[in-house]
Amino acid sequence: MKIGIFTDSHYSSQKITCGKRHNSKSLEKIKQAYAFFESEKCDLVICLGDLIDKEASHETEVANLKEVAKIIRKSAIKTICLMGNHDAFAFTETEFYEILGDCKPKNVKAEGKTLLFLDACYFKNGKHYLPGDTDWTDTFYPHIEDLKKQIEETTDDVYVFIHQNMDPDIREDHCLHNSIEINGMLQESGKVKAVYQGHYHPGMESKHGNIEYFTFSAMCENVNAHYILNI
Ligand SMILES: [Fe+2]
């Protein structure tokens, strides 16, 4: 399976935020990424979240997301887009996927591989983020038992995709509150080959036990920050 990947585009009208996020350039970068994925004949595109960033008005956020949706909808390659904390700050899940089209994460099964997508836009008290009510340092995945069951029920190799971080080498404030528990379960299953993440903008690559952890660097802070994953 050949997958085109990008993350943390943080598209908005702002020229620069946090001193290094070139938000307004990301629309063009997303176009370039899709042109590259098409030339490489990818089977699937995955966006690992923080597709957009906040604006002074929700109308502008909607208009920005519609611009991105045009690129996604125009492509013949199917896209799966996880929501990041910035997407969840601006949009409900319903509105986000209504605008983007058919991009809502759903397990992919092919060639003896299963791709699982985790939504960790939850506070540690188990409540899901809401527009205007998110915290990038408070992230949690509440459905461990369901996840364990899904992994137990397959004989496939399993690949996990998530916006926030589970790599033990990444700064704790970027990681899920329960990442130690989840990682333990993933290791124990013996089926999980890799965990792919965004959120930590510099990016990271490491291996713990039998699992490889890849964190892709942020599109808004780099040039050509789009990747091909062969799994
Ligand atoms: Fe981000």
mmCIF file of N, CA and C in Angstrom, residues 22-142:
data_model
loop_
_atom_site.group_PDB
_atom_site.id
_atom_site.type_symbol
_atom_site.label_atom_id
_atom_site.label_comp_id
_atom_site.label_asym_id
_atom_site.label_seq_id
_atom_site.Cartn_x
_atom_site.Cartn_y
_atom_site.Cartn_z
ATOM 1 N N HIS A 22 4.154 29.080 9.082
ATOM 2 C CA HIS A 22 3.787 29.892 7.923
ATOM 3 C C HIS A 22 2.404 29.452 7.440
ATOM 4 N N ASN A 23 1.391 29.856 8.193
ATOM 5 C CA ASN A 23 0.037 29.333 8.002
ATOM 6 C C ASN A 23 -0.510 29.547 6.595
ATOM 7 N N SER A 24 -0.376 30.791 6.086
ATOM 8 C CA SER A 24 -1.035 31.119 4.820
ATOM 9 C C SER A 24 -0.410 30.393 3.623
ATOM 10 N N LYS A 25 0.826 29.922 3.778
ATOM 11 C CA LYS A 25 1.482 29.219 2.664
ATOM 12 C C LYS A 25 0.975 27.788 2.501
ATOM 13 N N SER A 26 0.247 27.295 3.488
ATOM 14 C CA SER A 26 -0.076 25.861 3.484
ATOM 15 C C SER A 26 -1.066 25.436 2.397
ATOM 16 N N LEU A 27 -1.922 26.365 1.936
ATOM 17 C CA LEU A 27 -2.863 25.964 0.884
ATOM 18 C C LEU A 27 -2.087 25.528 -0.364
ATOM 19 N N GLU A 28 -1.113 26.332 -0.723
ATOM 20 C CA GLU A 28 -0.275 26.013 -1.881
ATOM 21 C C GLU A 28 0.511 24.720 -1.633
ATOM 22 N N LYS A 29 0.986 24.549 -0.399
ATOM 23 C CA LYS A 29 1.747 23.333 -0.061
ATOM 24 C C LYS A 29 0.869 22.086 -0.141
ATOM 25 N N ILE A 30 -0.401 22.223 0.235
ATOM 26 C CA ILE A 30 -1.316 21.070 0.153
ATOM 27 C C ILE A 30 -1.529 20.712 -1.328
ATOM 28 N N LYS A 31 -1.680 21.751 -2.166
ATOM 29 C CA LYS A 31 -1.806 21.505 -3.620
ATOM 30 C C LYS A 31 -0.593 20.762 -4.150
ATOM 31 N N GLN A 32 0.586 21.236 -3.753
ATOM 32 C CA GLN A 32 1.837 20.585 -4.209
ATOM 33 C C GLN A 32 1.900 19.144 -3.709
ATOM 34 N N ALA A 33 1.475 18.922 -2.475
ATOM 35 C CA ALA A 33 1.503 17.569 -1.908
ATOM 36 C C ALA A 33 0.614 16.636 -2.736
ATOM 37 N N TYR A 34 -0.601 17.106 -3.081
ATOM 38 C CA TYR A 34 -1.513 16.249 -3.869
ATOM 39 C C TYR A 34 -0.962 15.998 -5.269
ATOM 40 N N ALA A 35 -0.318 17.018 -5.863
ATOM 41 C CA ALA A 35 0.286 16.814 -7.195
ATOM 42 C C ALA A 35 1.352 15.726 -7.101
ATOM 43 N N PHE A 36 2.125 15.757 -6.021
ATOM 44 C CA PHE A 36 3.172 14.749 -5.796
ATOM 45 C C PHE A 36 2.540 13.364 -5.563
ATOM 46 N N PHE A 37 1.528 13.290 -4.721
ATOM 47 C CA PHE A 37 0.879 11.999 -4.424
ATOM 48 C C PHE A 37 0.280 11.404 -5.706
ATOM 49 N N GLU A 38 -0.272 12.277 -6.549
ATOM 50 C CA GLU A 38 -0.855 11.785 -7.806
ATOM 51 C C GLU A 38 0.223 11.283 -8.754
ATOM 52 N N SER A 39 1.326 12.028 -8.836
ATOM 53 C CA SER A 39 2.407 11.582 -9.729
ATOM 54 C C SER A 39 3.010 10.267 -9.227
ATOM 55 N N GLU A 40 2.955 10.056 -7.920
ATOM 56 C CA GLU A 40 3.494 8.812 -7.331
ATOM 57 C C GLU A 40 2.460 7.677 -7.320
ATOM 58 N N LYS A 41 1.266 7.968 -7.820
ATOM 59 C CA LYS A 41 0.163 7.002 -7.867
ATOM 60 C C LYS A 41 -0.132 6.360 -6.493
ATOM 61 N N CYS A 42 -0.301 7.202 -5.507
ATOM 62 C CA CYS A 42 -0.622 6.705 -4.164
ATOM 63 C C CYS A 42 -2.012 6.065 -4.146
ATOM 64 N N ASP A 43 -2.183 5.067 -3.274
ATOM 65 C CA ASP A 43 -3.479 4.402 -3.126
ATOM 66 C C ASP A 43 -4.396 5.177 -2.188
ATOM 67 N N LEU A 44 -3.785 5.964 -1.324
ATOM 68 C CA LEU A 44 -4.539 6.632 -0.261
ATOM 69 C C LEU A 44 -3.730 7.844 0.214
ATOM 70 N N VAL A 45 -4.444 8.888 0.650
ATOM 71 C CA VAL A 45 -3.768 10.016 1.310
ATOM 72 C C VAL A 45 -4.271 10.061 2.750
ATOM 73 N N ILE A 46 -3.340 10.265 3.674
ATOM 74 C CA ILE A 46 -3.734 10.437 5.081
ATOM 75 C C ILE A 46 -3.195 11.776 5.579
ATOM 76 N N CYS A 47 -4.118 12.598 6.126
ATOM 77 C CA CYS A 47 -3.706 13.819 6.816
ATOM 78 C C CYS A 47 -3.822 13.526 8.305
ATOM 79 N N LEU A 48 -2.732 13.751 9.036
ATOM 80 C CA LEU A 48 -2.701 13.401 10.461
ATOM 81 C C LEU A 48 -3.201 14.524 11.376
ATOM 82 N N GLY A 49 -3.850 15.540 10.794
ATOM 83 C CA GLY A 49 -4.539 16.516 11.635
ATOM 84 C C GLY A 49 -3.896 17.885 11.720
ATOM 85 N N ASP A 50 -4.624 18.808 12.359
ATOM 86 C CA ASP A 50 -4.288 20.236 12.348
ATOM 87 C C ASP A 50 -4.176 20.740 10.915
ATOM 88 N N LEU A 51 -5.221 20.426 10.170
ATOM 89 C CA LEU A 51 -5.315 20.841 8.778
ATOM 90 C C LEU A 51 -5.441 22.365 8.701
ATOM 91 N N ILE A 52 -6.231 22.934 9.601
ATOM 92 C CA ILE A 52 -6.454 24.386 9.580
ATOM 93 C C ILE A 52 -6.118 25.006 10.946
ATOM 94 N N ASP A 53 -6.112 26.327 10.967
ATOM 95 C CA ASP A 53 -5.883 27.044 12.228
ATOM 96 C C ASP A 53 -6.995 28.070 12.413
ATOM 97 N N LYS A 54 -7.088 28.627 13.611
ATOM 98 C CA LYS A 54 -8.223 29.513 13.918
ATOM 99 C C LYS A 54 -8.112 30.869 13.217
ATOM 100 N N GLU A 55 -9.284 31.471 13.053
ATOM 101 C CA GLU A 55 -9.397 32.811 12.472
ATOM 102 C C GLU A 55 -10.222 33.680 13.424
ATOM 103 N N ALA A 56 -10.301 34.974 13.123
ATOM 104 C CA ALA A 56 -11.104 35.869 13.964
ATOM 105 C C ALA A 56 -12.596 35.532 13.863
ATOM 106 N N SER A 57 -13.022 35.010 12.701
ATOM 107 C CA SER A 57 -14.442 34.649 12.568
ATOM 108 C C SER A 57 -14.586 33.207 12.077
ATOM 109 N N HIS A 58 -15.679 32.578 12.483
ATOM 110 C CA HIS A 58 -15.905 31.197 12.046
ATOM 111 C C HIS A 58 -16.186 31.143 10.537
ATOM 112 N N GLU A 59 -16.784 32.220 9.986
ATOM 113 C CA GLU A 59 -17.051 32.263 8.536
ATOM 114 C C GLU A 59 -15.737 32.085 7.768
ATOM 115 N N THR A 60 -14.691 32.744 8.250
ATOM 116 C CA THR A 60 -13.389 32.623 7.566
ATOM 117 C C THR A 60 -12.836 31.210 7.724
ATOM 118 N N GLU A 61 -13.012 30.622 8.900
ATOM 119 C CA GLU A 61 -12.553 29.232 9.094
ATOM 120 C C GLU A 61 -13.271 28.291 8.126
ATOM 121 N N VAL A 62 -14.568 28.517 7.951
ATOM 122 C CA VAL A 62 -15.349 27.690 7.022
ATOM 123 C C VAL A 62 -14.831 27.891 5.591
ATOM 124 N N ALA A 63 -14.612 29.166 5.227
ATOM 125 C CA ALA A 63 -14.123 29.462 3.869
ATOM 126 C C ALA A 63 -12.761 28.807 3.637
ATOM 127 N N ASN A 64 -11.882 28.853 4.636
ATOM 128 C CA ASN A 64 -10.553 28.227 4.509
ATOM 129 C C ASN A 64 -10.664 26.716 4.323
ATOM 130 N N LEU A 65 -11.510 26.100 5.137
ATOM 131 C CA LEU A 65 -11.648 24.642 5.051
ATOM 132 C C LEU A 65 -12.248 24.241 3.692
ATOM 133 N N LYS A 66 -13.148 25.102 3.171
ATOM 134 C CA LYS A 66 -13.723 24.830 1.840
ATOM 135 C C LYS A 66 -12.645 24.887 0.751
ATOM 136 N N GLU A 67 -11.695 25.806 0.906
ATOM 137 C CA GLU A 67 -10.582 25.885 -0.050
ATOM 138 C C GLU A 67 -9.781 24.583 -0.044
ATOM 139 N N VAL A 68 -9.489 24.090 1.158
ATOM 140 C CA VAL A 68 -8.740 22.835 1.281
ATOM 141 C C VAL A 68 -9.581 21.673 0.718
ATOM 142 N N ALA A 69 -10.879 21.703 1.018
ATOM 143 C CA ALA A 69 -11.775 20.631 0.553
ATOM 144 C C ALA A 69 -11.780 20.538 -0.971
ATOM 145 N N LYS A 70 -11.678 21.695 -1.644
ATOM 146 C CA LYS A 70 -11.653 21.698 -3.120
ATOM 147 C C LYS A 70 -10.487 20.861 -3.634
ATOM 148 N N ILE A 71 -9.325 21.008 -2.999
ATOM 149 C CA ILE A 71 -8.132 20.254 -3.419
ATOM 150 C C ILE A 71 -8.357 18.758 -3.183
ATOM 151 N N ILE A 72 -8.875 18.453 -2.004
ATOM 152 C CA ILE A 72 -9.082 17.044 -1.625
ATOM 153 C C ILE A 72 -10.120 16.384 -2.539
ATOM 154 N N ARG A 73 -11.206 17.115 -2.780
ATOM 155 C CA ARG A 73 -12.298 16.543 -3.582
ATOM 156 C C ARG A 73 -11.909 16.384 -5.047
ATOM 157 N N LYS A 74 -11.018 17.249 -5.506
ATOM 158 C CA LYS A 74 -10.590 17.212 -6.908
ATOM 159 C C LYS A 74 -9.710 15.995 -7.192
ATOM 160 N N SER A 75 -9.032 15.503 -6.155
ATOM 161 C CA SER A 75 -8.096 14.397 -6.352
ATOM 162 C C SER A 75 -8.849 13.071 -6.509
ATOM 163 N N ALA A 76 -8.292 12.215 -7.374
ATOM 164 C CA ALA A 76 -8.900 10.893 -7.561
ATOM 165 C C ALA A 76 -8.520 9.952 -6.413
ATOM 166 N N ILE A 77 -7.537 10.352 -5.612
ATOM 167 C CA ILE A 77 -7.088 9.503 -4.495
ATOM 168 C C ILE A 77 -7.962 9.774 -3.273
ATOM 169 N N LYS A 78 -8.390 8.707 -2.636
ATOM 170 C CA LYS A 78 -9.186 8.880 -1.419
ATOM 171 C C LYS A 78 -8.329 9.463 -0.300
ATOM 172 N N THR A 79 -8.915 10.368 0.482
ATOM 173 C CA THR A 79 -8.211 10.961 1.627
ATOM 174 C C THR A 79 -8.909 10.573 2.925
ATOM 175 N N ILE A 80 -8.081 10.244 3.931
ATOM 176 C CA ILE A 80 -8.584 10.097 5.301
ATOM 177 C C ILE A 80 -7.934 11.211 6.106
ATOM 178 N N CYS A 81 -8.751 11.963 6.813
ATOM 179 C CA CYS A 81 -8.211 13.091 7.569
ATOM 180 C C CYS A 81 -8.584 12.976 9.047
ATOM 181 N N LEU A 82 -7.571 12.817 9.884
ATOM 182 C CA LEU A 82 -7.806 12.829 11.333
ATOM 183 C C LEU A 82 -7.990 14.271 11.782
ATOM 184 N N MET A 83 -8.759 14.493 12.841
ATOM 185 C CA MET A 83 -8.858 15.844 13.389
ATOM 186 C C MET A 83 -7.755 16.061 14.418
ATOM 187 N N GLY A 84 -7.083 17.210 14.322
ATOM 188 C CA GLY A 84 -6.129 17.590 15.356
ATOM 189 C C GLY A 84 -6.783 18.556 16.324
ATOM 190 N N ASN A 85 -6.051 18.944 17.353
ATOM 191 C CA ASN A 85 -6.603 19.846 18.367
ATOM 192 C C ASN A 85 -6.990 21.207 17.776
ATOM 193 N N HIS A 86 -6.254 21.674 16.760
ATOM 194 C CA HIS A 86 -6.612 22.965 16.148
ATOM 195 C C HIS A 86 -7.889 22.855 15.310
ATOM 196 N N ASP A 87 -8.072 21.727 14.637
ATOM 197 C CA ASP A 87 -9.320 21.504 13.883
ATOM 198 C C ASP A 87 -10.502 21.474 14.859
ATOM 199 N N ALA A 88 -10.290 20.777 15.986
ATOM 200 C CA ALA A 88 -11.364 20.632 16.976
ATOM 201 C C ALA A 88 -11.664 21.947 17.694
ATOM 202 N N PHE A 89 -10.700 22.871 17.708
ATOM 203 C CA PHE A 89 -10.940 24.194 18.305
ATOM 204 C C PHE A 89 -11.906 24.996 17.438
ATOM 205 N N ALA A 90 -11.820 24.790 16.112
ATOM 206 C CA ALA A 90 -12.631 25.580 15.178
ATOM 207 C C ALA A 90 -13.931 24.887 14.761
ATOM 208 N N PHE A 91 -13.921 23.557 14.736
ATOM 209 C CA PHE A 91 -15.058 22.826 14.161
ATOM 210 C C PHE A 91 -15.541 21.681 15.035
ATOM 211 N N THR A 92 -16.840 21.415 14.970
ATOM 212 C CA THR A 92 -17.331 20.136 15.491
ATOM 213 C C THR A 92 -16.936 19.082 14.451
ATOM 214 N N GLU A 93 -16.939 17.843 14.884
ATOM 215 C CA GLU A 93 -16.603 16.748 13.969
ATOM 216 C C GLU A 93 -17.581 16.732 12.783
ATOM 217 N N THR A 94 -18.851 16.950 13.071
ATOM 218 C CA THR A 94 -19.886 16.907 12.031
ATOM 219 C C THR A 94 -19.624 17.961 10.958
ATOM 220 N N GLU A 95 -19.399 19.204 11.388
ATOM 221 C CA GLU A 95 -19.179 20.284 10.422
ATOM 222 C C GLU A 95 -17.893 20.067 9.626
ATOM 223 N N PHE A 96 -16.847 19.630 10.321
ATOM 224 C CA PHE A 96 -15.541 19.413 9.690
ATOM 225 C C PHE A 96 -15.669 18.426 8.524
ATOM 226 N N TYR A 97 -16.316 17.275 8.789
ATOM 227 C CA TYR A 97 -16.395 16.256 7.725
ATOM 228 C C TYR A 97 -17.473 16.558 6.689
ATOM 229 N N GLU A 98 -18.480 17.346 7.065
ATOM 230 C CA GLU A 98 -19.461 17.775 6.052
ATOM 231 C C GLU A 98 -18.782 18.631 4.999
ATOM 232 N N ILE A 99 -17.880 19.506 5.461
ATOM 233 C CA ILE A 99 -17.190 20.400 4.517
ATOM 234 C C ILE A 99 -16.145 19.627 3.707
ATOM 235 N N LEU A 100 -15.404 18.755 4.397
ATOM 236 C CA LEU A 100 -14.319 18.040 3.696
ATOM 237 C C LEU A 100 -14.811 16.960 2.738
ATOM 238 N N GLY A 101 -15.991 16.418 3.030
ATOM 239 C CA GLY A 101 -16.483 15.304 2.210
ATOM 240 C C GLY A 101 -16.141 13.983 2.872
ATOM 241 N N ASP A 102 -15.937 12.970 2.060
ATOM 242 C CA ASP A 102 -15.822 11.601 2.574
ATOM 243 C C ASP A 102 -14.412 11.308 3.112
ATOM 244 N N CYS A 103 -14.038 11.969 4.188
ATOM 245 C CA CYS A 103 -12.652 11.860 4.707
ATOM 246 C C CYS A 103 -12.599 11.321 6.128
ATOM 247 N N LYS A 104 -13.759 10.955 6.680
ATOM 248 C CA LYS A 104 -13.790 10.537 8.082
ATOM 249 C C LYS A 104 -13.025 9.227 8.259
ATOM 250 N N PRO A 105 -12.152 9.149 9.281
ATOM 251 C CA PRO A 105 -11.368 7.922 9.472
ATOM 252 C C PRO A 105 -12.245 6.684 9.672
ATOM 253 N N LYS A 106 -11.891 5.660 8.950
ATOM 254 C CA LYS A 106 -12.564 4.367 9.037
ATOM 255 C C LYS A 106 -11.471 3.329 8.806
ATOM 256 N N ASN A 107 -11.465 2.244 9.578
ATOM 257 C CA ASN A 107 -10.403 1.236 9.429
ATOM 258 C C ASN A 107 -10.203 0.860 7.960
ATOM 259 N N VAL A 108 -8.950 0.698 7.574
ATOM 260 C CA VAL A 108 -8.637 0.221 6.224
ATOM 261 C C VAL A 108 -8.059 -1.173 6.372
ATOM 262 N N LYS A 109 -8.541 -2.112 5.548
ATOM 263 C CA LYS A 109 -8.040 -3.488 5.570
ATOM 264 C C LYS A 109 -7.635 -3.869 4.161
ATOM 265 N N ALA A 110 -6.368 -4.195 3.942
ATOM 266 C CA ALA A 110 -5.918 -4.610 2.610
ATOM 267 C C ALA A 110 -4.573 -5.303 2.724
ATOM 268 N N GLU A 111 -4.358 -6.273 1.860
ATOM 269 C CA GLU A 111 -3.060 -6.949 1.737
ATOM 270 C C GLU A 111 -2.530 -7.460 3.076
ATOM 271 N N GLY A 112 -3.427 -7.984 3.937
ATOM 272 C CA GLY A 112 -2.988 -8.527 5.233
ATOM 273 C C GLY A 112 -2.577 -7.461 6.233
ATOM 274 N N LYS A 113 -3.028 -6.229 5.980
ATOM 275 C CA LYS A 113 -2.700 -5.127 6.890
ATOM 276 C C LYS A 113 -3.967 -4.415 7.310
ATOM 277 N N THR A 114 -3.994 -4.002 8.562
ATOM 278 C CA THR A 114 -5.116 -3.200 9.037
ATOM 279 C C THR A 114 -4.592 -1.862 9.527
ATOM 280 N N LEU A 115 -5.229 -0.793 9.048
ATOM 281 C CA LEU A 115 -4.866 0.566 9.467
ATOM 282 C C LEU A 115 -5.941 1.057 10.426
ATOM 283 N N LEU A 116 -5.531 1.449 11.631
ATOM 284 C CA LEU A 116 -6.479 1.937 12.629
ATOM 285 C C LEU A 116 -6.228 3.413 12.905
ATOM 286 N N PHE A 117 -7.302 4.172 13.089
ATOM 287 C CA PHE A 117 -7.202 5.616 13.281
ATOM 288 C C PHE A 117 -7.780 5.979 14.647
ATOM 289 N N LEU A 118 -6.972 6.633 15.483
ATOM 290 C CA LEU A 118 -7.425 6.954 16.842
ATOM 291 C C LEU A 118 -7.677 8.449 17.004
ATOM 292 N N ASP A 119 -8.813 8.774 17.580
ATOM 293 C CA ASP A 119 -9.137 10.172 17.898
ATOM 294 C C ASP A 119 -8.783 10.418 19.370
ATOM 295 N N ALA A 120 -7.731 11.196 19.597
ATOM 296 C CA ALA A 120 -7.316 11.513 20.978
ATOM 297 C C ALA A 120 -7.638 12.965 21.328
ATOM 298 N N CYS A 121 -8.648 13.539 20.667
ATOM 299 C CA CYS A 121 -9.081 14.899 21.008
ATOM 300 C C CYS A 121 -10.028 14.848 22.209
ATOM 301 N N TYR A 122 -9.541 14.242 23.272
ATOM 302 C CA TYR A 122 -10.290 14.116 24.527
ATOM 303 C C TYR A 122 -9.452 14.681 25.667
ATOM 304 N N PHE A 123 -10.129 15.287 26.643
ATOM 305 C CA PHE A 123 -9.449 15.658 27.889
ATOM 306 C C PHE A 123 -9.287 14.385 28.730
ATOM 307 N N LYS A 124 -8.372 14.443 29.708
ATOM 308 C CA LYS A 124 -8.157 13.228 30.516
ATOM 309 C C LYS A 124 -9.382 12.852 31.352
ATOM 310 N N ASN A 125 -10.344 13.770 31.498
ATOM 311 C CA ASN A 125 -11.586 13.414 32.213
ATOM 312 C C ASN A 125 -12.565 12.664 31.305
ATOM 313 N N GLY A 126 -12.145 12.386 30.046
ATOM 314 C CA GLY A 126 -12.976 11.590 29.148
ATOM 315 C C GLY A 126 -13.916 12.403 28.275
ATOM 316 N N LYS A 127 -13.941 13.729 28.487
ATOM 317 C CA LYS A 127 -14.817 14.581 27.647
ATOM 318 C C LYS A 127 -14.119 14.930 26.345
ATOM 319 N N HIS A 128 -14.877 14.900 25.246
ATOM 320 C CA HIS A 128 -14.292 15.246 23.944
ATOM 321 C C HIS A 128 -14.107 16.754 23.855
ATOM 322 N N TYR A 129 -13.074 17.189 23.138
ATOM 323 C CA TYR A 129 -12.900 18.615 22.885
ATOM 324 C C TYR A 129 -14.156 19.155 22.193
ATOM 325 N N LEU A 130 -14.411 20.448 22.418
ATOM 326 C CA LEU A 130 -15.501 21.141 21.736
ATOM 327 C C LEU A 130 -14.930 22.407 21.106
ATOM 328 N N PRO A 131 -15.595 22.966 20.085
ATOM 329 C CA PRO A 131 -15.088 24.219 19.520
ATOM 330 C C PRO A 131 -14.876 25.273 20.614
ATOM 331 N N GLY A 132 -13.700 25.868 20.621
ATOM 332 C CA GLY A 132 -13.359 26.877 21.625
ATOM 333 C C GLY A 132 -12.929 26.287 22.958
ATOM 334 N N ASP A 133 -12.984 24.980 23.090
ATOM 335 C CA ASP A 133 -12.639 24.332 24.366
ATOM 336 C C ASP A 133 -11.755 23.110 24.110
ATOM 337 N N THR A 134 -10.460 23.396 23.964
ATOM 338 C CA THR A 134 -9.481 22.328 23.725
ATOM 339 C C THR A 134 -8.228 22.665 24.533
ATOM 340 N N ASP A 135 -7.321 21.709 24.657
ATOM 341 C CA ASP A 135 -6.055 21.963 25.352
ATOM 342 C C ASP A 135 -5.021 20.997 24.784
ATOM 343 N N TRP A 136 -4.032 21.556 24.077
ATOM 344 C CA TRP A 136 -3.086 20.670 23.378
ATOM 345 C C TRP A 136 -2.266 19.819 24.340
ATOM 346 N N THR A 137 -2.172 20.233 25.609
ATOM 347 C CA THR A 137 -1.383 19.449 26.578
ATOM 348 C C THR A 137 -2.247 18.436 27.334
ATOM 349 N N ASP A 138 -3.548 18.478 27.116
ATOM 350 C CA ASP A 138 -4.445 17.552 27.820
ATOM 351 C C ASP A 138 -5.094 16.661 26.767
ATOM 352 N N THR A 139 -4.476 15.532 26.518
ATOM 353 C CA THR A 139 -4.955 14.645 25.455
ATOM 354 C C THR A 139 -4.991 13.202 25.929
ATOM 355 N N PHE A 140 -5.992 12.483 25.434
ATOM 356 C CA PHE A 140 -6.350 11.196 26.044
ATOM 357 C C PHE A 140 -7.126 10.367 25.030
ATOM 358 N N TYR A 141 -6.932 9.046 25.086
ATOM 359 C CA TYR A 141 -7.741 8.161 24.227
ATOM 360 C C TYR A 141 -8.550 7.225 25.128
ATOM 361 N N PRO A 142 -9.871 7.380 25.138
ATOM 362 C CA PRO A 142 -10.667 6.666 26.131
ATOM 363 C C PRO A 142 -11.117 5.250 25.744
#
